[in-house]
XYZ file of C-alpha atoms in Angstrom:
397
model
C 46.612 144.906 76.024
C 49.456 144.676 78.548
C 50.303 147.631 80.790
C 53.557 148.218 78.908
C 51.467 148.792 75.770
C 49.322 151.501 77.359
C 49.539 154.774 75.447
C 47.545 156.960 77.840
C 45.764 156.880 81.188
C 42.518 155.902 79.486
C 44.180 152.634 78.399
C 44.992 151.840 82.044
C 41.442 152.851 82.952
C 39.990 150.303 80.526
C 42.326 147.555 81.751
C 41.400 148.228 85.380
C 37.712 148.090 84.495
C 38.159 144.692 82.844
C 39.958 143.240 85.857
C 37.566 144.424 88.559
C 33.982 143.336 89.199
C 31.490 146.128 88.771
C 30.904 146.461 92.506
C 34.592 147.266 93.064
C 35.172 149.352 89.957
C 32.152 151.520 90.695
C 33.599 152.276 94.098
C 36.737 153.727 92.474
C 34.984 155.381 89.574
C 31.872 156.793 91.148
C 31.054 160.181 92.510
C 27.845 160.963 94.326
C 24.251 161.830 93.526
C 24.063 162.780 89.806
C 27.868 162.625 89.423
C 27.996 166.001 87.732
C 31.095 166.853 89.720
C 33.025 164.081 87.988
C 32.298 165.513 84.553
C 32.882 169.068 85.751
C 36.382 168.236 87.003
C 37.609 167.009 83.630
C 35.564 169.383 81.472
C 36.954 172.397 83.331
C 40.451 171.626 82.042
C 39.100 171.482 78.489
C 37.971 175.114 78.735
C 41.624 176.194 78.691
C 43.820 176.254 75.583
C 47.599 176.425 75.808
C 49.134 179.219 73.732
C 52.518 178.144 72.328
C 55.589 180.320 71.892
C 57.930 179.245 69.106
C 61.568 179.932 68.205
C 62.460 179.056 71.793
C 65.337 176.694 72.601
C 63.609 173.652 74.092
C 66.401 171.181 73.445
C 66.624 170.743 77.238
C 63.424 170.604 79.283
C 63.283 170.401 83.078
C 60.092 169.238 84.823
C 61.541 168.997 88.330
C 59.816 171.005 91.048
C 60.817 172.008 94.573
C 58.262 172.250 97.393
C 58.809 172.258 101.156
C 62.558 172.283 100.614
C 62.677 169.071 98.577
C 63.130 168.773 94.825
C 60.965 166.164 93.113
C 61.643 164.754 89.657
C 58.220 165.773 88.337
C 55.542 168.291 89.349
C 53.000 165.670 90.379
C 52.299 163.220 93.185
C 49.817 160.558 94.252
C 46.628 161.681 95.985
C 45.283 159.538 98.831
C 43.144 156.647 97.604
C 41.398 154.761 100.406
C 40.975 151.010 100.406
C 43.462 150.494 97.554
C 44.401 147.072 98.908
C 40.906 145.800 98.203
C 41.311 146.462 94.497
C 44.851 145.070 94.253
C 46.277 143.472 97.372
C 49.350 145.378 98.549
C 48.510 148.409 96.406
C 49.412 150.922 99.135
C 53.018 149.772 99.134
C 53.100 149.510 95.350
C 52.213 153.196 95.249
C 54.810 154.022 97.905
C 57.566 152.013 96.231
C 56.867 153.461 92.797
C 56.808 157.003 94.225
C 60.171 156.499 95.948
C 61.731 155.145 92.757
C 60.294 157.982 90.661
C 61.093 160.597 93.331
C 57.611 162.039 93.655
C 55.419 162.390 96.781
C 52.904 159.735 97.791
C 50.102 160.747 100.154
C 49.073 157.652 102.078
C 45.330 157.606 102.664
C 43.961 157.763 106.172
C 41.875 154.790 105.013
C 44.842 152.804 103.707
C 45.196 149.097 104.326
C 48.891 149.258 105.204
C 50.267 151.431 107.989
C 52.058 154.751 107.829
C 55.048 153.152 109.543
C 55.312 150.670 106.667
C 55.102 153.523 104.164
C 57.917 155.286 106.011
C 60.135 152.218 105.612
C 59.341 151.791 101.921
C 59.443 155.483 100.942
C 61.157 157.405 103.762
C 61.767 160.535 101.684
C 58.554 160.509 99.677
C 55.674 159.414 101.913
C 53.154 161.889 103.336
C 50.167 160.982 105.493
C 46.535 162.041 105.084
C 44.766 162.630 108.378
C 41.051 161.979 108.695
C 40.362 163.499 112.084
C 38.726 161.156 114.586
C 35.825 162.077 116.833
C 38.100 161.134 119.715
C 40.715 163.890 119.733
C 43.227 161.636 121.469
C 43.222 159.296 118.450
C 43.785 162.207 116.076
C 46.651 163.507 118.156
C 48.198 160.052 118.288
C 47.996 159.743 114.492
C 49.737 163.116 114.182
C 52.478 161.994 116.576
C 52.891 158.692 114.750
C 53.301 160.595 111.487
C 55.985 162.780 113.066
C 57.749 159.875 114.774
C 57.820 157.895 111.517
C 59.592 160.794 109.833
C 56.995 161.312 107.113
C 57.600 164.442 105.078
C 54.160 166.037 105.443
C 50.850 165.727 107.248
C 47.818 166.348 105.032
C 44.632 167.184 106.905
C 41.595 166.475 104.734
C 38.789 168.864 105.674
C 36.152 168.192 103.004
C 34.514 165.143 104.621
C 32.448 166.631 107.454
C 29.592 164.167 106.815
C 29.016 160.985 104.810
C 28.247 161.620 101.126
C 25.404 160.010 99.219
C 27.300 157.767 96.785
C 24.389 156.240 94.955
C 26.358 153.712 92.908
C 27.521 152.112 96.126
C 24.025 151.995 97.567
C 22.687 150.306 94.446
C 25.541 147.804 94.432
C 24.798 146.642 97.950
C 27.113 148.457 100.312
C 25.121 148.614 103.488
C 27.038 151.666 104.656
C 29.856 153.665 103.180
C 32.617 155.314 105.098
C 33.233 158.867 103.932
C 36.986 158.343 103.705
C 36.592 155.721 101.019
C 36.551 152.345 102.736
C 33.850 149.755 102.225
C 32.271 148.763 105.485
C 30.107 145.788 104.727
C 28.615 144.104 101.707
C 25.158 142.688 101.161
C 25.440 141.795 97.522
C 22.501 140.969 95.320
C 22.728 137.720 93.330
C 23.145 139.668 90.098
C 26.162 141.469 91.550
C 27.718 138.193 92.698
C 27.184 136.611 89.287
C 28.885 139.530 87.586
C 31.807 139.363 90.021
C 32.697 135.781 89.105
C 33.297 136.920 85.526
C 36.442 138.618 86.894
C 38.232 135.515 88.218
C 41.677 137.033 88.853
C 40.293 139.507 91.358
C 37.909 136.981 92.947
C 40.674 134.407 93.405
C 42.980 136.966 95.018
C 40.186 138.198 97.285
C 39.269 134.689 98.454
C 42.849 133.419 98.747
C 43.838 136.331 100.977
C 40.822 136.021 103.259
C 38.507 138.756 102.063
C 38.762 142.468 102.745
C 42.061 143.753 104.209
C 42.250 145.647 107.479
C 42.835 149.378 108.016
C 46.500 149.528 108.966
C 46.486 152.966 110.555
C 43.444 152.310 112.702
C 44.510 148.866 113.930
C 46.820 150.221 116.702
C 43.856 152.105 118.164
C 41.657 148.996 118.339
C 41.708 146.522 121.250
C 44.408 143.846 121.219
C 43.459 140.981 118.957
C 40.731 142.947 117.190
C 39.461 141.374 113.967
C 39.416 143.162 110.628
C 35.698 143.776 111.074
C 36.301 145.313 114.500
C 39.046 147.596 113.170
C 36.781 148.768 110.360
C 33.986 149.310 112.880
C 36.338 151.500 114.917
C 37.105 153.650 111.907
C 33.412 153.811 111.044
C 32.530 154.968 114.516
C 35.261 157.621 114.650
C 34.781 159.279 111.282
C 33.773 161.653 109.919
C 34.461 164.133 112.697
C 31.600 166.551 112.070
C 32.633 168.701 115.031
C 36.115 169.451 113.624
C 36.935 173.198 113.629
C 39.799 175.599 113.049
C 40.916 175.005 116.635
C 41.790 171.447 115.656
C 43.955 172.708 112.801
C 45.717 175.019 115.245
C 46.376 172.045 117.523
C 47.805 169.966 114.675
C 50.042 172.893 113.751
C 51.489 172.866 117.251
C 51.927 169.092 117.234
C 53.454 168.508 113.813
C 56.997 169.795 113.232
C 57.233 169.443 109.471
C 55.102 170.485 106.487
C 51.409 170.776 107.353
C 49.014 170.761 104.397
C 45.247 171.269 104.285
C 43.445 169.355 101.536
C 39.942 170.150 100.305
C 39.979 173.954 100.359
C 37.763 175.620 97.723
C 36.868 178.942 99.357
C 39.475 181.754 99.241
C 38.468 182.898 102.741
C 39.262 179.426 104.104
C 42.609 179.504 102.314
C 43.473 182.842 103.946
C 42.521 181.566 107.386
C 44.604 178.422 106.947
C 47.572 180.549 105.930
C 47.113 182.733 109.015
C 47.221 179.627 111.215
C 50.572 178.754 109.696
C 49.973 175.823 107.359
C 52.674 175.256 104.778
C 50.463 174.198 101.896
C 46.926 173.995 100.540
C 45.612 171.383 98.126
C 42.709 172.882 96.196
C 40.426 169.873 95.819
C 36.811 168.788 95.607
C 37.748 165.241 96.637
C 37.651 163.959 93.089
C 33.965 164.823 92.802
C 33.058 162.430 95.623
C 31.771 164.727 98.390
C 29.628 167.618 97.093
C 28.175 167.219 93.616
C 27.475 170.941 93.295
C 31.012 172.053 94.192
C 33.122 173.871 91.600
C 35.855 172.002 89.788
C 39.187 172.331 91.553
C 40.790 174.053 88.561
C 37.948 176.612 88.594
C 38.588 177.452 92.253
C 42.380 177.579 91.909
C 42.955 181.126 90.554
C 40.951 182.847 93.288
C 42.704 180.897 96.015
C 46.122 181.676 94.561
C 45.188 185.350 94.371
C 44.025 185.305 97.998
C 47.124 183.707 99.550
C 49.840 184.647 97.062
C 53.165 183.165 98.125
C 52.257 182.765 101.800
C 51.686 179.023 101.324
C 52.398 176.442 98.654
C 49.269 176.121 96.515
C 48.617 172.687 95.006
C 45.715 171.035 93.194
C 44.035 167.693 92.713
C 40.870 166.304 91.050
C 40.196 165.735 87.365
C 43.797 165.414 86.142
C 44.114 162.922 83.279
C 46.754 164.426 80.969
C 50.169 165.980 81.315
C 48.718 169.110 79.711
C 46.241 169.357 82.601
C 49.181 169.678 84.994
C 50.751 172.453 82.924
C 47.412 174.290 82.719
C 47.180 174.135 86.513
C 50.661 175.672 86.763
C 49.625 178.462 84.403
C 46.732 179.210 86.772
C 48.899 179.334 89.884
C 49.461 175.774 91.111
C 52.906 174.851 92.359
C 52.260 171.114 92.415
C 49.516 168.749 91.250
C 48.171 165.450 92.606
C 45.987 162.713 91.128
C 44.541 159.521 92.619
C 42.520 157.492 90.150
C 45.201 157.285 87.389
C 47.756 155.538 89.602
C 45.057 153.356 91.117
C 44.081 152.299 87.580
C 47.725 151.388 87.032
C 47.938 149.365 90.242
C 44.746 147.468 89.458
C 45.729 146.823 85.846
C 49.290 145.694 86.429
C 50.492 146.035 90.013
C 53.766 147.893 90.519
C 54.593 148.019 86.773
C 51.158 149.532 86.167
C 51.817 152.357 88.638
C 55.172 153.032 87.021
C 53.508 153.092 83.632
C 51.096 155.788 84.813
C 54.072 157.897 85.887
C 55.809 157.338 82.563
C 52.709 158.451 80.668
C 52.376 161.700 82.625
C 56.099 162.458 82.470
C 56.193 161.863 78.731
C 53.169 164.042 78.077
C 54.529 166.866 80.252
C 57.857 166.768 78.436
C 56.260 166.814 74.977
C 53.848 169.636 75.775
C 56.605 171.729 77.369
C 58.547 171.356 74.153
C 55.552 172.173 71.984
C 54.621 175.367 73.844
C 58.173 176.682 74.102
C 58.626 176.208 77.848
C 61.954 174.676 78.902
C 61.268 175.116 82.640
C 58.148 175.016 84.816
C 58.977 178.323 86.477
C 58.293 180.077 83.159
C 54.640 178.995 83.122
C 51.982 181.586 83.777
C 48.814 183.162 82.357
C 50.607 184.195 79.153
C 50.711 180.532 78.118
C 46.895 180.369 78.125
C 44.718 181.642 75.284
C 42.214 184.348 76.165
C 39.390 185.591 74.021
C 40.389 189.200 74.709
C 43.968 188.610 73.569
C 45.239 191.405 71.321
C 48.329 192.037 69.238
C 49.311 194.870 71.567
C 49.701 192.636 74.566
């Protein structure tokens, strides 16, 4: 199957799995410990049923959405996916370019292989930057200033990586250590893993031809002049995660960054309220795609309480577990104002490069449009709890 023949995100998923050796695919696909969080994220959407309204004029349907003063063509964007360039060389800029063309936001990972300055050139109106705070506060502050100087639209502070997770797939596959932000540090592969890898020649040839693992573009300026890729990765490894990060750091970033400041990884309503009091512009309700705490609730489960706690004080967004356009509409019914996903567009990049990313967008846009028509919703601002079935629903409602 070619990427242009993909019918849904699962098709791109299968194509990406065929292209990548197991050691690489597991890094994208895996969670941690028993990986119950992965299943919980997707299963939680399945608990909700959309309740259609008929005899509504849906001949024109609008899925555009405005957040932080900018109108995007669709209500979704790309979550940060670290180390994307290892899975398809140049993937960071494929994601940025596709996002600019589609007019949706792209959150560049703090563990990206390209730099935020490059993202700003490729997608000046669509690129955001994810900050993984460094143990050295001066590095964090410099990353914030670089984000502002590059003109990126938003700074996204990820708070749900205080310590390294126990990602057991990676341990079994031979990663000697794993960086919490999502970047492979070093490989000590077993012979069986190496033998399996050579059955994926396209990826192996690209990896060898381009000299092995790519560098970390946003950390390179903070390394000594002439530092090797290994030394840049070692710098990132030594600086993250910043276990001592506190609310005072968020307050400092608020003072430093002049545009939209977003906190990603909030699950507790009390944390959402405190972030709003500090003056953040947005919250992304997220459990890091099920990759940090296996016992955490699904993001969609945590969303209603957070929306109730902060109301309209901040823009409430969601990521983790999204695989269908209907998932995005369900999130809107529960209070989200925007939705992000990471793995689906990474599947597209791995499967087919830039056309694969665009195909992922086309799939989501098409599904959103069809479901909006089917449920009698010509505009996203009409979505709410009344579009969700409830067991206690009565004729008198």
